[in-house]
């Protein structure tokens, strides 16, 4: 059995590295030559914990990286589509990479004897696998689904920052197929990979596609819910959002996870998937009032942070403000849709002077803001002469901040959006989202 993986981003490369490390015979494909070179030199093109280790193991065992899609189609029994489906400026989903990959697979099928199972892992709105991807492959290959190939939807739930861990131990595998034979083959593959006890749910492609959106929309809803309660807490002296989250999380009907109040959700998935769902719902004639409110609540978090700063500094104009944490969450260098980006944009519009620091994401942020902001080489440089520091990402290094670190600030004002310093006795003015002001 040979496995092809088309698109070596977070999902594709993590999957390829895990499969290869376990000895599965894998060809990973990407059309970005620079990326291929980097991966072949055993270096992941982005930071992800444990990925480098697994990639090295995989390359030493049974992972081959290629920029030849015909080779993948000619040799592989399963072809996983893991290309990105980013958000267009209009809010619609950009299917161009997926459409191109599908066309290339179809064309390559004309030169192949294999009848592969084509597995759509990329996140797509309900109906896309059957109505778009299947049709493109049928047209370009001259073969019918169920005959020359079989198409199956298999959404991915991994999180950045724990992509390897999540790939090794998924909570669920969802298989949405059109015929029993291909469903059973993919099920057997996953049972071989994860053992016979792995939880597998079988359904049709459109339900599988919707499961992914429902999953991410619900996670976004949970975060916006706790952020809304957190905003309420802000004006009640002595109240603590984390104690509230801990208590309601004990109720098994609610659950503990995704109840951490903060600056709002960012990243390449939750904001995008929510927007896509809103667009999709409107298109099919359903008014997604709840999902719109979830997004609006998320947008309000940045306004609230700015209001907190303005309350203390009167005006932010010409004030030196330090932002700690640029990636959308800790343990990643990914700044896509990061809340810090939104905060910096808002403060720049108000003519603040911005200094930033992040253990991993400085380079990625530099490509967005170039010379409009100052990039500090160290924490002490970041805090020196600053009139306010805003903690945005809960990196471990920031949880260790102590009084001496804030000594050189011009005004000792700390705005902690994640409450990581809330237990400390700080010789500074300390404001935190979700902690009522006394
Ligand atoms: C998400 C989904 O969790 C994953 O299942 C899907 O496959 C891809 O999208 P990811 O984007 O990697 O994963 O990040 P996630 O851990 O979900 O965090 C998203 C954002 O929500 C981050 O900005 C994070 O800081 C924020 N968040 C998360 C909170 O503010 N509070 C929480 O309690 C949890």
mmCIF file of N, CA and C and ligand atoms in Angstrom, residues 156-160 212 216 219 223 258-260 264-266 269-270 328-329 418, ligand 1:
data_model
loop_
_atom_site.group_PDB
_atom_site.id
_atom_site.type_symbol
_atom_site.label_atom_id
_atom_site.label_comp_id
_atom_site.label_asym_id
_atom_site.label_seq_id
_atom_site.Cartn_x
_atom_site.Cartn_y
_atom_site.Cartn_z
ATOM 1 N N UNK A 156 -10.176 16.881 8.885
ATOM 2 C CA UNK A 156 -9.058 16.813 9.832
ATOM 3 C C UNK A 156 -9.330 17.756 11.002
ATOM 4 N N UNK A 157 -9.014 17.320 12.218
ATOM 5 C CA UNK A 157 -9.313 18.139 13.396
ATOM 6 C C UNK A 157 -8.060 18.587 14.154
ATOM 7 N N UNK A 158 -6.872 18.389 13.577
ATOM 8 C CA UNK A 158 -5.664 18.711 14.363
ATOM 9 C C UNK A 158 -5.534 20.198 14.645
ATOM 10 N N UNK A 159 -4.851 20.515 15.740
ATOM 11 C CA UNK A 159 -4.609 21.907 16.129
ATOM 12 C C UNK A 159 -3.140 22.237 15.885
ATOM 13 N N UNK A 160 -2.852 23.463 15.491
ATOM 14 C CA UNK A 160 -1.458 23.890 15.402
ATOM 15 C C UNK A 160 -0.897 23.941 16.813
ATOM 16 N N UNK A 212 -17.098 19.148 10.115
ATOM 17 C CA UNK A 212 -15.910 19.982 10.354
ATOM 18 C C UNK A 212 -16.303 21.429 10.667
ATOM 19 N N UNK A 216 -15.797 23.468 14.309
ATOM 20 C CA UNK A 216 -15.062 24.726 14.491
ATOM 21 C C UNK A 216 -15.987 25.881 14.880
ATOM 22 N N UNK A 219 -16.603 25.544 18.583
ATOM 23 C CA UNK A 219 -15.434 25.977 19.369
ATOM 24 C C UNK A 219 -15.373 27.502 19.419
ATOM 25 N N UNK A 223 -15.713 30.065 22.760
ATOM 26 C CA UNK A 223 -14.751 31.131 23.102
ATOM 27 C C UNK A 223 -15.471 32.479 23.190
ATOM 28 N N UNK A 258 -11.766 25.044 25.882
ATOM 29 C CA UNK A 258 -12.186 26.205 25.079
ATOM 30 C C UNK A 258 -13.041 27.193 25.858
ATOM 31 N N UNK A 259 -12.724 27.315 27.146
ATOM 32 C CA UNK A 259 -13.395 28.316 27.983
ATOM 33 C C UNK A 259 -12.380 29.310 28.544
ATOM 34 N N UNK A 260 -11.272 29.477 27.866
ATOM 35 C CA UNK A 260 -10.269 30.446 28.323
ATOM 36 C C UNK A 260 -10.565 31.796 27.676
ATOM 37 N N UNK A 264 -9.668 36.942 22.031
ATOM 38 C CA UNK A 264 -10.477 36.433 20.918
ATOM 39 C C UNK A 264 -9.724 35.346 20.179
ATOM 40 N N UNK A 265 -10.465 34.594 19.366
ATOM 41 C CA UNK A 265 -9.803 33.504 18.629
ATOM 42 C C UNK A 265 -9.196 34.052 17.334
ATOM 43 N N UNK A 266 -8.019 33.509 16.983
ATOM 44 C CA UNK A 266 -7.381 33.848 15.711
ATOM 45 C C UNK A 266 -6.977 32.566 15.012
ATOM 46 N N UNK A 269 -7.892 28.871 10.987
ATOM 47 C CA UNK A 269 -9.105 28.052 10.844
ATOM 48 C C UNK A 269 -10.376 28.671 11.409
ATOM 49 N N UNK A 270 -10.404 28.949 12.724
ATOM 50 C CA UNK A 270 -11.684 29.364 13.317
ATOM 51 C C UNK A 270 -12.258 30.614 12.640
ATOM 52 N N UNK A 328 -0.861 33.570 16.869
ATOM 53 C CA UNK A 328 -2.280 33.541 17.269
ATOM 54 C C UNK A 328 -2.508 32.715 18.537
ATOM 55 N N UNK A 329 -1.530 31.893 18.884
ATOM 56 C CA UNK A 329 -1.527 31.198 20.171
ATOM 57 C C UNK A 329 -0.092 30.770 20.442
ATOM 58 N N UNK A 418 -4.589 37.539 28.913
ATOM 59 C CA UNK A 418 -4.755 36.092 29.202
ATOM 60 C C UNK A 418 -4.654 35.792 30.700
HETATM 61 C C1 LIG B 1 -8.578 24.892 15.248
HETATM 62 C C2 LIG B 1 -9.373 23.694 15.788
HETATM 63 O O1 LIG B 1 -9.208 23.604 17.213
HETATM 64 C C3 LIG B 1 -8.918 22.393 15.108
HETATM 65 O O2 LIG B 1 -9.721 21.306 15.532
HETATM 66 C C4 LIG B 1 -9.036 22.564 13.595
HETATM 67 O O3 LIG B 1 -8.577 21.396 12.915
HETATM 68 C C5 LIG B 1 -8.259 23.777 13.131
HETATM 69 O O4 LIG B 1 -8.698 24.946 13.858
HETATM 70 P P1 LIG B 1 -6.137 25.916 15.648
HETATM 71 O O5 LIG B 1 -6.511 26.964 14.666
HETATM 72 O O6 LIG B 1 -4.807 25.253 15.524
HETATM 73 O O7 LIG B 1 -7.217 24.716 15.647
HETATM 74 O O8 LIG B 1 -6.182 26.578 17.115
HETATM 75 P P2 LIG B 1 -7.063 26.438 18.432
HETATM 76 O O9 LIG B 1 -6.287 25.731 19.455
HETATM 77 O O10 LIG B 1 -8.421 25.948 18.145
HETATM 78 O O11 LIG B 1 -7.129 27.975 18.871
HETATM 79 C C6 LIG B 1 -7.790 28.939 18.045
HETATM 80 C C7 LIG B 1 -7.791 30.285 18.702
HETATM 81 O O12 LIG B 1 -8.672 30.300 19.826
HETATM 82 C C8 LIG B 1 -6.432 30.752 19.253
HETATM 83 O O13 LIG B 1 -6.273 32.120 18.948
HETATM 84 C C9 LIG B 1 -6.538 30.530 20.745
HETATM 85 O O14 LIG B 1 -5.728 31.394 21.493
HETATM 86 C C10 LIG B 1 -8.014 30.823 20.974
HETATM 87 N N1 LIG B 1 -8.578 30.163 22.153
HETATM 88 C C11 LIG B 1 -8.615 28.809 22.238
HETATM 89 C C12 LIG B 1 -9.075 30.946 23.204
HETATM 90 O O15 LIG B 1 -9.055 32.184 23.150
HETATM 91 N N2 LIG B 1 -9.611 30.307 24.287
HETATM 92 C C13 LIG B 1 -9.681 28.952 24.382
HETATM 93 O O16 LIG B 1 -10.191 28.467 25.408
HETATM 94 C C14 LIG B 1 -9.162 28.172 23.335
#
